[in-house]
Short mmCIF file of C-alpha atoms in Angstrom, two decimals:
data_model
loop_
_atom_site.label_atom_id
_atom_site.label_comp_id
_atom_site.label_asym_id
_atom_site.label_seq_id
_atom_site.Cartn_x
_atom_site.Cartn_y
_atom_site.Cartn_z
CA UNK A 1 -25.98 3.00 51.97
CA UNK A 2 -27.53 0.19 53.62
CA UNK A 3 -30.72 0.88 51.30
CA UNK A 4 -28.43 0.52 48.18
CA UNK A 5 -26.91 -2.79 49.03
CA UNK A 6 -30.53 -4.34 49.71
CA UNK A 7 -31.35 -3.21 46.30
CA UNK A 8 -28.31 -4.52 44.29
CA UNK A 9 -28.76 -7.59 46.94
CA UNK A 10 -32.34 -8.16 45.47
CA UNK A 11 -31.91 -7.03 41.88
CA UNK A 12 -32.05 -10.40 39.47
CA UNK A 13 -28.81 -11.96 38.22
CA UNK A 14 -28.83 -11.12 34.51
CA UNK A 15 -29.54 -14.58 31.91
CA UNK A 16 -26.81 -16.51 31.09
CA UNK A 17 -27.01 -16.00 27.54
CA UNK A 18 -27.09 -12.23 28.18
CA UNK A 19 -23.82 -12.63 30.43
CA UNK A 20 -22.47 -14.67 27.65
CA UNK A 21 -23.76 -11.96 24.70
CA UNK A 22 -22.08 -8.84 27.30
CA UNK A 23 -19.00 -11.22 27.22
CA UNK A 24 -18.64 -11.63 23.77
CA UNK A 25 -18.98 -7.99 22.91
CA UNK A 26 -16.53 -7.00 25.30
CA UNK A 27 -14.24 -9.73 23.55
CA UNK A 28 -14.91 -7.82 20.16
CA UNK A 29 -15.06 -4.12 21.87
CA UNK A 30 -11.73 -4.73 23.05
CA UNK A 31 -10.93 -6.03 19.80
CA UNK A 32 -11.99 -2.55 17.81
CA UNK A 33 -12.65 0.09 20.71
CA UNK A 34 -9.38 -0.22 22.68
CA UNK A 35 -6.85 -0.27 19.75
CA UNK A 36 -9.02 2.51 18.19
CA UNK A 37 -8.30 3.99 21.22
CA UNK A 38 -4.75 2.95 21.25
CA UNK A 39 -4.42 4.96 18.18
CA UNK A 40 -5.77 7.96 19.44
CA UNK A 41 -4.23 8.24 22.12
CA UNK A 42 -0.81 7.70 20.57
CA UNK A 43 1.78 10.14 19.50
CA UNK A 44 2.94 10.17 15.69
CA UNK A 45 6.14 7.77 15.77
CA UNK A 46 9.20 9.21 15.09
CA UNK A 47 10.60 7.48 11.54
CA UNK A 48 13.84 6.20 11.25
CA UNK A 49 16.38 7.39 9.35
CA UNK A 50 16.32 5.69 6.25
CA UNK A 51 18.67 8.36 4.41
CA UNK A 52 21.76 6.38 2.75
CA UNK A 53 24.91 6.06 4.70
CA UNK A 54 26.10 8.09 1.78
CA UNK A 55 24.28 10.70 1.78
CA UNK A 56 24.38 11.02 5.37
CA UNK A 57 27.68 11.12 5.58
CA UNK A 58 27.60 13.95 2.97
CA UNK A 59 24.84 16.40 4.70
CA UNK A 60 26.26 15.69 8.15
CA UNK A 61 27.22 19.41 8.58
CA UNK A 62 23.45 20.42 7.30
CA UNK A 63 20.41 21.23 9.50
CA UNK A 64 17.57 18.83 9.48
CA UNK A 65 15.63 21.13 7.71
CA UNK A 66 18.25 21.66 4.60
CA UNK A 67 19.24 17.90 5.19
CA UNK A 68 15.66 17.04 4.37
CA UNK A 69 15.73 19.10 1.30
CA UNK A 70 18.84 18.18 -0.19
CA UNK A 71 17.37 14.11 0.42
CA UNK A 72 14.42 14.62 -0.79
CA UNK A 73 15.40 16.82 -4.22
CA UNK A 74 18.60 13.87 -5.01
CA UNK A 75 15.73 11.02 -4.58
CA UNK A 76 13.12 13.47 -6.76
CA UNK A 77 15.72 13.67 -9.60
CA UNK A 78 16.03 9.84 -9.16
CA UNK A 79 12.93 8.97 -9.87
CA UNK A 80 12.19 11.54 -12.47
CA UNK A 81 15.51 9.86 -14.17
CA UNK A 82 13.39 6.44 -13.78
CA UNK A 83 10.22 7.82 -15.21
CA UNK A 84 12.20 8.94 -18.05
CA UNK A 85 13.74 5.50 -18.70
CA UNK A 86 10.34 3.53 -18.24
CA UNK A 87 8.44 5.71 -20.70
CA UNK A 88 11.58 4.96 -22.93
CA UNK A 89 11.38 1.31 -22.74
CA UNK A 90 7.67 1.52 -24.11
CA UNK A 91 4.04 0.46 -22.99
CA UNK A 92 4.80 -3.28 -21.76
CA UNK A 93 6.98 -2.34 -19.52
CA UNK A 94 4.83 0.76 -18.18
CA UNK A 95 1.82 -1.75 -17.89
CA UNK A 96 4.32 -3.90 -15.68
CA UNK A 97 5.66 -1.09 -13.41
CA UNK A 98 1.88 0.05 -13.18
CA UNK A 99 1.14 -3.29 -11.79
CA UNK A 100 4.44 -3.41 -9.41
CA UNK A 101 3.11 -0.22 -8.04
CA UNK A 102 -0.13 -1.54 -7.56
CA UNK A 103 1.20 -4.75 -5.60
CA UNK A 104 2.93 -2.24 -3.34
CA UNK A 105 1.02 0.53 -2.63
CA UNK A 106 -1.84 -2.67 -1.27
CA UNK A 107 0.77 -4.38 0.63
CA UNK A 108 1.50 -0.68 2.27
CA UNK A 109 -1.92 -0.52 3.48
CA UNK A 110 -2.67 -4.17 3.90
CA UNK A 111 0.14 -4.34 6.53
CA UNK A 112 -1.34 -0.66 8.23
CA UNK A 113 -4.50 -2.65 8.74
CA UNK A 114 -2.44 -5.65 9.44
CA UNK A 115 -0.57 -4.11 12.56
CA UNK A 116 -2.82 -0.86 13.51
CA UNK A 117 -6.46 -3.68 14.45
CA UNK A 118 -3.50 -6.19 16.19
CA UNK A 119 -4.67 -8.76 13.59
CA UNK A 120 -1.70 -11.51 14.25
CA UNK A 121 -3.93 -13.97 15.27
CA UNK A 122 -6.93 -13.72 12.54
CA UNK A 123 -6.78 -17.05 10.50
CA UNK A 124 -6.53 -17.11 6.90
CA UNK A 125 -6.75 -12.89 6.97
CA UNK A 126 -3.45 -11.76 4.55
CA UNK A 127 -4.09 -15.37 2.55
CA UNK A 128 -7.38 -14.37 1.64
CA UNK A 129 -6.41 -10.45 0.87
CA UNK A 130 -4.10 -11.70 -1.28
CA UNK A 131 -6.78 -13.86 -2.84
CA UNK A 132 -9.20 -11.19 -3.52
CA UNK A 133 -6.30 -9.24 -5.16
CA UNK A 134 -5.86 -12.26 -7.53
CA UNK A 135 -9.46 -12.25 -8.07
CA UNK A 136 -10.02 -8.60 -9.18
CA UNK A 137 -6.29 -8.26 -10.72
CA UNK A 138 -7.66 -11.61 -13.26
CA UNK A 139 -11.58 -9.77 -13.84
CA UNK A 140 -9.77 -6.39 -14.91
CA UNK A 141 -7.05 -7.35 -16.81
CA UNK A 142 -9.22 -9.87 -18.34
CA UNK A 143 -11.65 -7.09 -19.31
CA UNK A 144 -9.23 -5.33 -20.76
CA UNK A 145 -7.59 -7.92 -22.91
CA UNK A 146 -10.69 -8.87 -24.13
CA UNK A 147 -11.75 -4.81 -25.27
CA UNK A 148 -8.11 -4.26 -26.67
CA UNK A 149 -7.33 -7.63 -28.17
CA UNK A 150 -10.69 -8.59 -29.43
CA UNK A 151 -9.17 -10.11 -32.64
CA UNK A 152 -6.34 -11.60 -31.33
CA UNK A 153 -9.02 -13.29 -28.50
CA UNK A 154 -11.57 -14.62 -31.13
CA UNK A 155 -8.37 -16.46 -33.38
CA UNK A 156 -7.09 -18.49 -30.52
CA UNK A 157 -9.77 -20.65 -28.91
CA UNK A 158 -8.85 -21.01 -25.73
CA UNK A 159 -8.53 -17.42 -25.18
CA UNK A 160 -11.83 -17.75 -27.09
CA UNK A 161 -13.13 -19.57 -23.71
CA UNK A 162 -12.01 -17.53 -21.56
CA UNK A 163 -13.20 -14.16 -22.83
CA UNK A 164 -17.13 -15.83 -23.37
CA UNK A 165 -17.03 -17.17 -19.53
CA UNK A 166 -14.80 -14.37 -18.37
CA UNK A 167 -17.42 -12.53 -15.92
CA UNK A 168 -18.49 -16.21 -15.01
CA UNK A 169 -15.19 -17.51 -13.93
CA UNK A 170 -13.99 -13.87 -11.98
CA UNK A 171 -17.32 -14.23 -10.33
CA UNK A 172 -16.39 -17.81 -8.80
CA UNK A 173 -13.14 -17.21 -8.07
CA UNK A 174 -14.69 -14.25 -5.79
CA UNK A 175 -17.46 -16.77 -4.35
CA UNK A 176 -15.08 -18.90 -3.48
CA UNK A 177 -13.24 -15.91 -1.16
CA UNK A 178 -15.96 -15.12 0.49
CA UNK A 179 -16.98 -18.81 1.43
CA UNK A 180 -13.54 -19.30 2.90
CA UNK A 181 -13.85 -16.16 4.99
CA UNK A 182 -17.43 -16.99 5.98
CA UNK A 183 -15.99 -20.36 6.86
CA UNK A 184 -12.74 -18.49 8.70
CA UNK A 185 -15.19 -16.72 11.02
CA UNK A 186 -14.38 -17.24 15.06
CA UNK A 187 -16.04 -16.88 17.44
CA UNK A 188 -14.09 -14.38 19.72
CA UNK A 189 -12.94 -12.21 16.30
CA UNK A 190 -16.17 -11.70 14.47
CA UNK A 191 -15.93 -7.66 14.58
CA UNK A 192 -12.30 -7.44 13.85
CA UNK A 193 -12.51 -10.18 11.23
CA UNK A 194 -15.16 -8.02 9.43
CA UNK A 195 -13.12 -4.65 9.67
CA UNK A 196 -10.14 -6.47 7.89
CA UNK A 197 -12.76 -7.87 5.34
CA UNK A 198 -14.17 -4.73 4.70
CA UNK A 199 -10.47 -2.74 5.10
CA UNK A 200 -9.13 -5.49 2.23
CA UNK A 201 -12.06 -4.51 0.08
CA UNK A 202 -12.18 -0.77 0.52
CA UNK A 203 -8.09 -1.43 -0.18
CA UNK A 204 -8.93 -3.10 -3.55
CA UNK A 205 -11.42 -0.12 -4.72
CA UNK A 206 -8.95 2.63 -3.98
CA UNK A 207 -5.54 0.58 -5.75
CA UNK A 208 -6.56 -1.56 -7.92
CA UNK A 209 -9.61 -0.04 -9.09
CA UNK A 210 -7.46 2.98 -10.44
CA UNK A 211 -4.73 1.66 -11.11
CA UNK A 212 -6.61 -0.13 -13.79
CA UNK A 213 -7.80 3.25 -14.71
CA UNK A 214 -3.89 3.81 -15.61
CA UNK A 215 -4.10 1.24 -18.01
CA UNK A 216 -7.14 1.90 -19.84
CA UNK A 217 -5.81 5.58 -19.80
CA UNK A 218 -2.12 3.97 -21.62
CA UNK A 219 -4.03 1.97 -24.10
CA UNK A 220 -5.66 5.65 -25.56
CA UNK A 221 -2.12 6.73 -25.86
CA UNK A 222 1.41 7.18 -24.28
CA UNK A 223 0.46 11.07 -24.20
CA UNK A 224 -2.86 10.31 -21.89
CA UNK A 225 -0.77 8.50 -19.71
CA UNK A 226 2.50 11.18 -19.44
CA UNK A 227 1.17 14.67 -19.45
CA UNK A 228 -1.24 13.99 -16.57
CA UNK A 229 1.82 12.17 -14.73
CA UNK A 230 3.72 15.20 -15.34
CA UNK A 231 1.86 17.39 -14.17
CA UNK A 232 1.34 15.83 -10.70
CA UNK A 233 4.88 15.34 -10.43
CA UNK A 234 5.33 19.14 -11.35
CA UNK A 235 2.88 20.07 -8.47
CA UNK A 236 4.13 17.86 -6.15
CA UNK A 237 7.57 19.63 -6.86
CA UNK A 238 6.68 23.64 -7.30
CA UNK A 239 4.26 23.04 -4.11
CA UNK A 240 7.03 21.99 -1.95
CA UNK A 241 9.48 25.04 -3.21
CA UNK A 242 6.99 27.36 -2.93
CA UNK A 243 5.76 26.43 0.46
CA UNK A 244 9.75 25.80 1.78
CA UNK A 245 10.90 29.41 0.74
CA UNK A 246 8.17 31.58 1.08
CA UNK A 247 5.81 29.13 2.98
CA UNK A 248 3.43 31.29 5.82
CA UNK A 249 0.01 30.47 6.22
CA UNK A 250 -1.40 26.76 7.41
CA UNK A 251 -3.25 25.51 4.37
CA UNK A 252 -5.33 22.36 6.12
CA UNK A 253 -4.92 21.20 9.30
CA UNK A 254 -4.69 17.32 8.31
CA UNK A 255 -0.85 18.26 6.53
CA UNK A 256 0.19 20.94 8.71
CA UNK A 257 3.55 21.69 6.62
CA UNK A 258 1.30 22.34 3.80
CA UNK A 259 0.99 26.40 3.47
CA UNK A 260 -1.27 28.32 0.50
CA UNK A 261 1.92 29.74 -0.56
CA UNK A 262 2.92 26.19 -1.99
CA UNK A 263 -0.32 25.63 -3.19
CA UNK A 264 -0.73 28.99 -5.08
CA UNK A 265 2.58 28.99 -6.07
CA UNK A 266 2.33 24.69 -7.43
CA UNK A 267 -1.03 26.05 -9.03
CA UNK A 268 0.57 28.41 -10.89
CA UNK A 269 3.63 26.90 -11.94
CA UNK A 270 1.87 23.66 -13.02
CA UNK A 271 -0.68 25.33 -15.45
CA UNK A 272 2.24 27.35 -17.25
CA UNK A 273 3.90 23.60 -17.41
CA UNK A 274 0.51 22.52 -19.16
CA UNK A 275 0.80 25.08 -21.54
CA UNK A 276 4.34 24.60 -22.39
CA UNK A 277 3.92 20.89 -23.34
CA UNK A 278 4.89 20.85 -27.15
CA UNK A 279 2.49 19.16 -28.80
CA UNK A 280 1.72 19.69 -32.50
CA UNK A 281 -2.28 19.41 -32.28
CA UNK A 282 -3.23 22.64 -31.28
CA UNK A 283 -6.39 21.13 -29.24
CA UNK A 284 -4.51 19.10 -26.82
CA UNK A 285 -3.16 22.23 -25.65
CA UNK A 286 -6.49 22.48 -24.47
CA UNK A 287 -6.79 19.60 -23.15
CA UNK A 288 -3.31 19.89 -21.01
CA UNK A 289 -4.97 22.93 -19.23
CA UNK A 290 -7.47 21.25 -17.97
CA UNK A 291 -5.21 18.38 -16.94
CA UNK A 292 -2.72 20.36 -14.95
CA UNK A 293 -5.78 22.55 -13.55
CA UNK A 294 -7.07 19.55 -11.69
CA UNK A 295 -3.95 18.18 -11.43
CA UNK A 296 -3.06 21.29 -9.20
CA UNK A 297 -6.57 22.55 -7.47
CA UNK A 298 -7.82 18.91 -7.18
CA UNK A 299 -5.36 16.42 -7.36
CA UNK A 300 -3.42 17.94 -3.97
CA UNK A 301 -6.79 16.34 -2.19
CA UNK A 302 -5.56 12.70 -2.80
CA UNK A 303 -3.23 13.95 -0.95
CA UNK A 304 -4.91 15.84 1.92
CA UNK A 305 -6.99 12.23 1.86
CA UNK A 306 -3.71 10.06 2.70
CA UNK A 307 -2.95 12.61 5.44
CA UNK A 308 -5.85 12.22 6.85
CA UNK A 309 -5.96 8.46 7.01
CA UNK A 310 -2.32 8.59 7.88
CA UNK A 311 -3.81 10.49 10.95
CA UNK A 312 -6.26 8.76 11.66
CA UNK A 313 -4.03 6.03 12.15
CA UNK A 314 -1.04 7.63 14.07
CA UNK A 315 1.78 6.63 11.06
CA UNK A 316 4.08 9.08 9.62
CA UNK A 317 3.90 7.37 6.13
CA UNK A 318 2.58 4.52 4.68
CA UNK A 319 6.35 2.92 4.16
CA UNK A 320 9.94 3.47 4.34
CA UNK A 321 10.45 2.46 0.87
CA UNK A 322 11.87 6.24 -0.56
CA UNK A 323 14.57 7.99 1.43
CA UNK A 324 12.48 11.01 2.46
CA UNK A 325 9.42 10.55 0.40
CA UNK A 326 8.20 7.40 2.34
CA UNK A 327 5.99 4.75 1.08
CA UNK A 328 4.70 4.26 -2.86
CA UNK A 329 1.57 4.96 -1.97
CA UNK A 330 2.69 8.28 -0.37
CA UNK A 331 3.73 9.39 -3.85
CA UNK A 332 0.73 8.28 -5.50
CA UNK A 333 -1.91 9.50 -3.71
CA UNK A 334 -2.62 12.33 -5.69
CA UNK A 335 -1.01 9.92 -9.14
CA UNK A 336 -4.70 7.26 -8.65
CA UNK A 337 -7.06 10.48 -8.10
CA UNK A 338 -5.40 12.13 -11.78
CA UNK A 339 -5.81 8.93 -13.40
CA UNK A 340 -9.19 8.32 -12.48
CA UNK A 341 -10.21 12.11 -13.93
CA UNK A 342 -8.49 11.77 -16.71
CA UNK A 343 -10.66 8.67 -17.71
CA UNK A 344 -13.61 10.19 -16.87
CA UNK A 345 -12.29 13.03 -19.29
CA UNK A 346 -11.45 11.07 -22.01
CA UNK A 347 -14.95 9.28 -22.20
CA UNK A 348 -16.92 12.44 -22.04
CA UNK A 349 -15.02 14.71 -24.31
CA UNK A 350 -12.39 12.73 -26.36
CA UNK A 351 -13.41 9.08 -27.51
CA UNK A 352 -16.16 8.34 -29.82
CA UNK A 353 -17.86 5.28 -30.99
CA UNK A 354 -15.24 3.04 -32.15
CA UNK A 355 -15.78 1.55 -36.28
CA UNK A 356 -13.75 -1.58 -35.28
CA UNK A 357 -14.73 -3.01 -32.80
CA UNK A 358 -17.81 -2.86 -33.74
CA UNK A 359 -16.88 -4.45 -37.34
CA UNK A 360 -14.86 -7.00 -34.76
CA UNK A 361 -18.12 -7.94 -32.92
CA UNK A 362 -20.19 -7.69 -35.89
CA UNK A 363 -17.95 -10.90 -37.38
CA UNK A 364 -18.73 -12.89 -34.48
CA UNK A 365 -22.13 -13.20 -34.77
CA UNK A 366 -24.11 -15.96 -36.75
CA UNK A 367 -24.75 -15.27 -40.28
CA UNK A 368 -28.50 -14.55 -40.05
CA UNK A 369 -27.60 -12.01 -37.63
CA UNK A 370 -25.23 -10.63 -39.44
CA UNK A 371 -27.63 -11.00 -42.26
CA UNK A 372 -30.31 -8.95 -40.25
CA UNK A 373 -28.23 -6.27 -39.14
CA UNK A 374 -27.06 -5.26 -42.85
CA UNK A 375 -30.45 -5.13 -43.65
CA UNK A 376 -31.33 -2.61 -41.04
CA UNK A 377 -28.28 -0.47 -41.54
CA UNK A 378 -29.35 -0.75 -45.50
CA UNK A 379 -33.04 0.45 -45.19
CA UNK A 380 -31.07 3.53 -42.47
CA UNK A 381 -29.19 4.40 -45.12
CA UNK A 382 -31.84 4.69 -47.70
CA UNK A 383 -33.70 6.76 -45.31
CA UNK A 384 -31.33 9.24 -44.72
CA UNK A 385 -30.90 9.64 -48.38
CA UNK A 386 -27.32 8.24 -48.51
CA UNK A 387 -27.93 4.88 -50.83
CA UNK A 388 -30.44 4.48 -53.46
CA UNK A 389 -33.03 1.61 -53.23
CA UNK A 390 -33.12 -1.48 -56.25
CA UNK A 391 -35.72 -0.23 -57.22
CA UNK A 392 -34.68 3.40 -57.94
CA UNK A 393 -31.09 1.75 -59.89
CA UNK A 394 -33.44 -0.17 -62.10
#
């Protein structure tokens, strides 16, 4: 014993820059480690009831378990009823509820981040998420006017502008961001400020990214944009009977309510809803297989995903927005995974070169060009035996 203490009592005193570097980390440990461990080590909250008075009232005499049911299948039929009326009042107003959803479903997860890392005091953090939200909202939709409205863009000239500087200007609105959170940086926050910067970014490639996806899917028709909707929302619904009435066998352990029965039994029932949709092409028949065959076997992994990171972070759901459903973005989970197959599936099997937009840009260009181009296409066409040279008429 008495050789220990002459040891520690000659042992050097570490630098003061080293003291000052151990300080500083356990500033920014705390910061990450102990809430991390926070969350760990605490239990899943218990939600409140959010069920209307009215409904409470009428399911008092219920068990939880047939309570829950009854809530869950009233607030289902609701929003079907809603989905309905949207698709009703055309594409506008589907763009705009698209973009409502997408708000809310990054607010849901913004505020996780927002209360899970204890980031109260980080200057000019939700400011700046919002920020970069305006930043990639204005580069998307920007894109996107610009492919669909290409005539409409080149008549008026300041949408002209816009559309020639468009990757320009989204690209300094994001430089600007990211200077004010370099210049937001503190001291005593620097790991925590860089979780929320990379949570806020992550955030934007999961919602907005594919929500965008939803868009581009509407704009190559209403039916690209309802069957696959349809078909997660008759999943969503034939997995939960199936797995409440005849529900056995754990499917995953990161949604331990979900059983194979339900997801057999949704697989099942949402391919035979693929194959009743009544279209008159015969092909998109086809096409509606495969869409409610990943809609069932894959699309229940968006899922899975948000119950993982809903684990991961000790929460229940992401909201209390639905009455027994929970957040938005706990019913579209699986909704952003579908929409981002179904674009990939539309650009490898269904769209083609397009004749005019590429008679759109064609106009654009200076008359030489233009000039030099139909000479090209002229001398192809000769080629492949499809025009006759002058020379040939004469």
């Amino acid at each position: 014993m008495t050789e220990l203490r002459q040891r520690v009592a000659h042992e050097p005193d570490a630098p003061p820059e080293d003291k000052e570097s151990e300080s500083e980390a356990k500033v920014d440990g705390e910061t990450a480690s102990d809430s991390e461990s926070r969350t760990e080590s605490a239990p899943l909250p218990v939600s409140a009831d959010d069920t209307p008075e009215v409904l409470n009232r009428a399911l008092s005499n219920l068990s939880s378990r047939w309570k829950n049911w009854w809530v869950r299948g009233i607030l289902t039929m609701a929003m079907i009823a809603f989905f309905f009326i949207i698709i009703y009042l055309g594409p506008m107003v589907l763009m705009i509820i698209v973009m409502c959803v997408q708000i809310k479903c990054f607010h849901e997860i913004i505020t996780i981040g927002y209360n899970v890392y204890h980031s109260y005091d980080l200057p000019w953090f939700r400011t700046l998420s919002w920020y970069f939200l305006l930043c990639v909202n204005y580069f998307f939709y920007g894109e996107t006017v610009t492919d669909y409205f290409f005539t409409l863009v080149q008549r008026e000239e300041p949408l002209r502008i816009l559309s020639k500087y468009h990757r320009f200007i989204s690209f300094t609105l994001y430089l600007i961001g990211f200077c004010m959170f370099v210049l937001s940086l503190v001291k005593k926050h620097y790991r925590l400020q860089f979780y929320m910067f990379g949570w806020t970014h992550v955030t934007l490639l999961i919602v907005v990214t594919q929500s965008h996806l939803v868009i581009h899917n509407l704009f190559e028709g209403m039916i690209w944009f309802i069957v696959p909707i349809s078909c997660v929302i008759c999943n969503d619904i034939m997995a939960y009977m199936f797995g409440f009435f005849f529900g056995r066998t754990p499917l995953i352990k990161l949604s331990p309510k979900k059983t194979w029965e339900g997801f057999i039994g949704g697989f099942f029932a949402t391919v035979v809803f693929g194959l009743l949709k009544t279209v008159r092409m015969y092909p998109f028949q086809i096409h509606s297989i495969a869409l409610s065959t990943f809609a069932s076997l894959i699309g229940p992994f968006g899922g899975f995903f948000a119950s993982g990171f809903k684990r991961a972070f000790k929460i229940k759901d992401f909201a209390n927005t639905i009455p027994g459903h929970g957040g938005i973005m706990d019913r579209f989970d699986c909704q952003y995974l579908m929409a981002t197959f179904v674009n990939v599936y539309i650009a490898s099997f269904i769209r083609g070169p397009n004749p005019s937009k590429l008679i759109q840009q064609f106009l654009t260009l200076r008359p030489d060009q233009q000039l030099h181009i139909f000479n090209t296409l002229q001398s192809h066409l000769i080629d492949k035996g499809m025009l006759t040279s002058a020379t040939e008429d004469e």
